[in-house]
Amino acid sequence: MAKIENKNPSGKIEKGATLYVSGASSENEAILAVENYLRENRSEELAITIAENGTGDGYEIRLD
């Protein structure tokens, strides 16, 4: 199961924030996890961009 960490110092889910997804077996699973995270936090209007493609053990995703 994917784990999502909000890297925004304020902890807010907003445009420009970066989320780090670990435990995802693929890029698609990471994107799905972030989409669900945004839905749960009522922030579905934000677009997502993969900032790093699977470096290390996770994915960095920027909110746009």
Short mmCIF file of N, CA and C in Angstrom, two decimals:
data_model
loop_
_atom_site.label_atom_id
_atom_site.label_comp_id
_atom_site.label_asym_id
_atom_site.label_seq_id
_atom_site.Cartn_x
_atom_site.Cartn_y
_atom_site.Cartn_z
N MET A 1 0.84 -1.18 0.00
CA MET A 1 0.00 0.00 0.00
C MET A 1 0.88 1.24 0.00
N ALA A 2 0.51 2.21 -0.80
CA ALA A 2 1.30 3.43 -0.94
C ALA A 2 1.10 4.34 0.28
N LYS A 3 2.17 5.00 0.66
CA LYS A 3 2.14 5.97 1.76
C LYS A 3 2.48 7.33 1.16
N ILE A 4 1.71 8.36 1.56
CA ILE A 4 1.91 9.70 1.01
C ILE A 4 2.37 10.64 2.11
N GLU A 5 3.45 11.36 1.84
CA GLU A 5 3.98 12.36 2.77
C GLU A 5 3.92 13.73 2.10
N ASN A 6 3.29 14.69 2.77
CA ASN A 6 3.20 16.05 2.26
C ASN A 6 4.49 16.78 2.63
N LYS A 7 5.27 17.19 1.63
CA LYS A 7 6.55 17.87 1.87
C LYS A 7 6.41 19.38 2.04
N ASN A 8 5.18 19.90 1.94
CA ASN A 8 4.94 21.33 2.11
C ASN A 8 5.21 21.68 3.58
N PRO A 9 6.10 22.65 3.87
CA PRO A 9 6.41 23.01 5.25
C PRO A 9 5.18 23.41 6.06
N SER A 10 4.19 24.00 5.42
CA SER A 10 2.98 24.41 6.14
C SER A 10 2.01 23.25 6.32
N GLY A 11 2.23 22.16 5.58
CA GLY A 11 1.34 21.01 5.65
C GLY A 11 0.07 21.16 4.84
N LYS A 12 -0.07 22.30 4.16
CA LYS A 12 -1.27 22.54 3.36
C LYS A 12 -1.20 21.79 2.04
N ILE A 13 -2.38 21.40 1.57
CA ILE A 13 -2.50 20.77 0.26
C ILE A 13 -2.91 21.87 -0.70
N GLU A 14 -1.91 22.42 -1.41
CA GLU A 14 -2.16 23.57 -2.26
C GLU A 14 -1.26 23.52 -3.48
N LYS A 15 -1.57 24.37 -4.45
CA LYS A 15 -0.76 24.47 -5.67
C LYS A 15 0.69 24.75 -5.29
N GLY A 16 1.61 24.01 -5.90
CA GLY A 16 3.03 24.18 -5.63
C GLY A 16 3.58 23.22 -4.58
N ALA A 17 2.71 22.56 -3.82
CA ALA A 17 3.16 21.61 -2.80
C ALA A 17 3.70 20.35 -3.48
N THR A 18 4.59 19.66 -2.78
CA THR A 18 5.13 18.40 -3.28
C THR A 18 4.72 17.28 -2.34
N LEU A 19 4.24 16.20 -2.93
CA LEU A 19 3.89 15.00 -2.17
C LEU A 19 4.91 13.92 -2.52
N TYR A 20 5.32 13.15 -1.52
CA TYR A 20 6.24 12.04 -1.75
C TYR A 20 5.47 10.74 -1.53
N VAL A 21 5.46 9.90 -2.53
CA VAL A 21 4.73 8.63 -2.47
C VAL A 21 5.74 7.49 -2.37
N SER A 22 5.65 6.72 -1.29
CA SER A 22 6.51 5.54 -1.15
C SER A 22 5.62 4.30 -1.08
N GLY A 23 6.20 3.17 -1.40
CA GLY A 23 5.47 1.91 -1.32
C GLY A 23 4.60 1.61 -2.53
N ALA A 24 4.65 2.45 -3.54
CA ALA A 24 3.89 2.20 -4.77
C ALA A 24 4.72 1.30 -5.68
N SER A 25 4.08 0.32 -6.28
CA SER A 25 4.81 -0.62 -7.13
C SER A 25 5.04 -0.09 -8.54
N SER A 26 4.35 1.00 -8.89
CA SER A 26 4.51 1.58 -10.22
C SER A 26 4.13 3.06 -10.19
N GLU A 27 4.47 3.75 -11.25
CA GLU A 27 4.09 5.16 -11.38
C GLU A 27 2.57 5.30 -11.38
N ASN A 28 1.89 4.38 -12.06
CA ASN A 28 0.42 4.43 -12.10
C ASN A 28 -0.19 4.27 -10.72
N GLU A 29 0.37 3.38 -9.90
CA GLU A 29 -0.14 3.19 -8.54
C GLU A 29 0.10 4.45 -7.71
N ALA A 30 1.24 5.11 -7.91
CA ALA A 30 1.53 6.35 -7.19
C ALA A 30 0.53 7.44 -7.57
N ILE A 31 0.22 7.56 -8.84
CA ILE A 31 -0.75 8.56 -9.30
C ILE A 31 -2.13 8.27 -8.73
N LEU A 32 -2.54 7.02 -8.76
CA LEU A 32 -3.84 6.64 -8.21
C LEU A 32 -3.91 6.95 -6.72
N ALA A 33 -2.84 6.68 -5.99
CA ALA A 33 -2.80 6.97 -4.56
C ALA A 33 -2.95 8.47 -4.31
N VAL A 34 -2.29 9.30 -5.11
CA VAL A 34 -2.39 10.75 -4.94
C VAL A 34 -3.78 11.24 -5.31
N GLU A 35 -4.37 10.70 -6.37
CA GLU A 35 -5.73 11.08 -6.73
C GLU A 35 -6.70 10.77 -5.59
N ASN A 36 -6.55 9.61 -4.97
CA ASN A 36 -7.41 9.26 -3.84
C ASN A 36 -7.15 10.17 -2.64
N TYR A 37 -5.88 10.50 -2.40
CA TYR A 37 -5.50 11.41 -1.31
C TYR A 37 -6.15 12.78 -1.51
N LEU A 38 -6.09 13.30 -2.73
CA LEU A 38 -6.69 14.60 -3.02
C LEU A 38 -8.21 14.55 -2.87
N ARG A 39 -8.81 13.47 -3.29
CA ARG A 39 -10.26 13.30 -3.16
C ARG A 39 -10.65 13.30 -1.68
N GLU A 40 -9.92 12.56 -0.86
CA GLU A 40 -10.20 12.47 0.57
C GLU A 40 -10.06 13.83 1.26
N ASN A 41 -9.15 14.65 0.76
CA ASN A 41 -8.89 15.96 1.36
C ASN A 41 -9.60 17.09 0.62
N ARG A 42 -10.53 16.73 -0.24
CA ARG A 42 -11.35 17.69 -0.98
C ARG A 42 -10.51 18.72 -1.74
N SER A 43 -9.48 18.23 -2.41
CA SER A 43 -8.59 19.08 -3.20
C SER A 43 -8.47 18.55 -4.62
N GLU A 44 -9.57 18.02 -5.14
CA GLU A 44 -9.56 17.38 -6.45
C GLU A 44 -9.29 18.34 -7.60
N GLU A 45 -9.43 19.65 -7.37
CA GLU A 45 -9.23 20.61 -8.45
C GLU A 45 -7.76 20.77 -8.83
N LEU A 46 -6.85 20.27 -8.00
CA LEU A 46 -5.42 20.39 -8.27
C LEU A 46 -4.97 19.34 -9.29
N ALA A 47 -4.13 19.77 -10.21
CA ALA A 47 -3.53 18.85 -11.18
C ALA A 47 -2.25 18.29 -10.56
N ILE A 48 -1.78 17.17 -11.08
CA ILE A 48 -0.55 16.58 -10.54
C ILE A 48 0.47 16.38 -11.66
N THR A 49 1.74 16.55 -11.27
CA THR A 49 2.86 16.36 -12.19
C THR A 49 3.91 15.52 -11.48
N ILE A 50 4.40 14.49 -12.14
CA ILE A 50 5.45 13.66 -11.55
C ILE A 50 6.75 14.45 -11.65
N ALA A 51 7.32 14.81 -10.50
CA ALA A 51 8.55 15.59 -10.48
C ALA A 51 9.77 14.70 -10.68
N GLU A 52 9.75 13.51 -10.11
CA GLU A 52 10.87 12.58 -10.23
C GLU A 52 10.30 11.23 -10.61
N ASN A 53 10.88 10.59 -11.57
CA ASN A 53 10.34 9.33 -12.07
C ASN A 53 10.97 8.13 -11.37
N GLY A 54 10.47 7.82 -10.20
CA GLY A 54 10.87 6.59 -9.52
C GLY A 54 12.28 6.56 -9.00
N THR A 55 12.82 7.69 -8.61
CA THR A 55 14.16 7.67 -8.03
C THR A 55 14.06 7.19 -6.59
N GLY A 56 15.03 6.46 -6.15
CA GLY A 56 14.98 5.92 -4.80
C GLY A 56 13.88 4.89 -4.68
N ASP A 57 13.11 5.00 -3.61
CA ASP A 57 12.05 4.02 -3.40
C ASP A 57 10.66 4.65 -3.53
N GLY A 58 10.58 5.82 -4.17
CA GLY A 58 9.28 6.47 -4.28
C GLY A 58 9.21 7.47 -5.41
N TYR A 59 8.14 8.24 -5.41
CA TYR A 59 7.86 9.22 -6.46
C TYR A 59 7.55 10.57 -5.82
N GLU A 60 8.11 11.64 -6.38
CA GLU A 60 7.75 12.99 -5.97
C GLU A 60 6.73 13.52 -6.95
N ILE A 61 5.62 14.02 -6.41
CA ILE A 61 4.54 14.52 -7.25
C ILE A 61 4.22 15.94 -6.83
N ARG A 62 4.26 16.85 -7.80
CA ARG A 62 3.99 18.27 -7.55
C ARG A 62 2.52 18.55 -7.85
N LEU A 63 1.90 19.36 -7.01
CA LEU A 63 0.52 19.77 -7.23
C LEU A 63 0.51 21.08 -8.00
N ASP A 64 -0.26 21.13 -9.07
CA ASP A 64 -0.35 22.33 -9.92
C ASP A 64 -1.76 22.87 -9.93
#
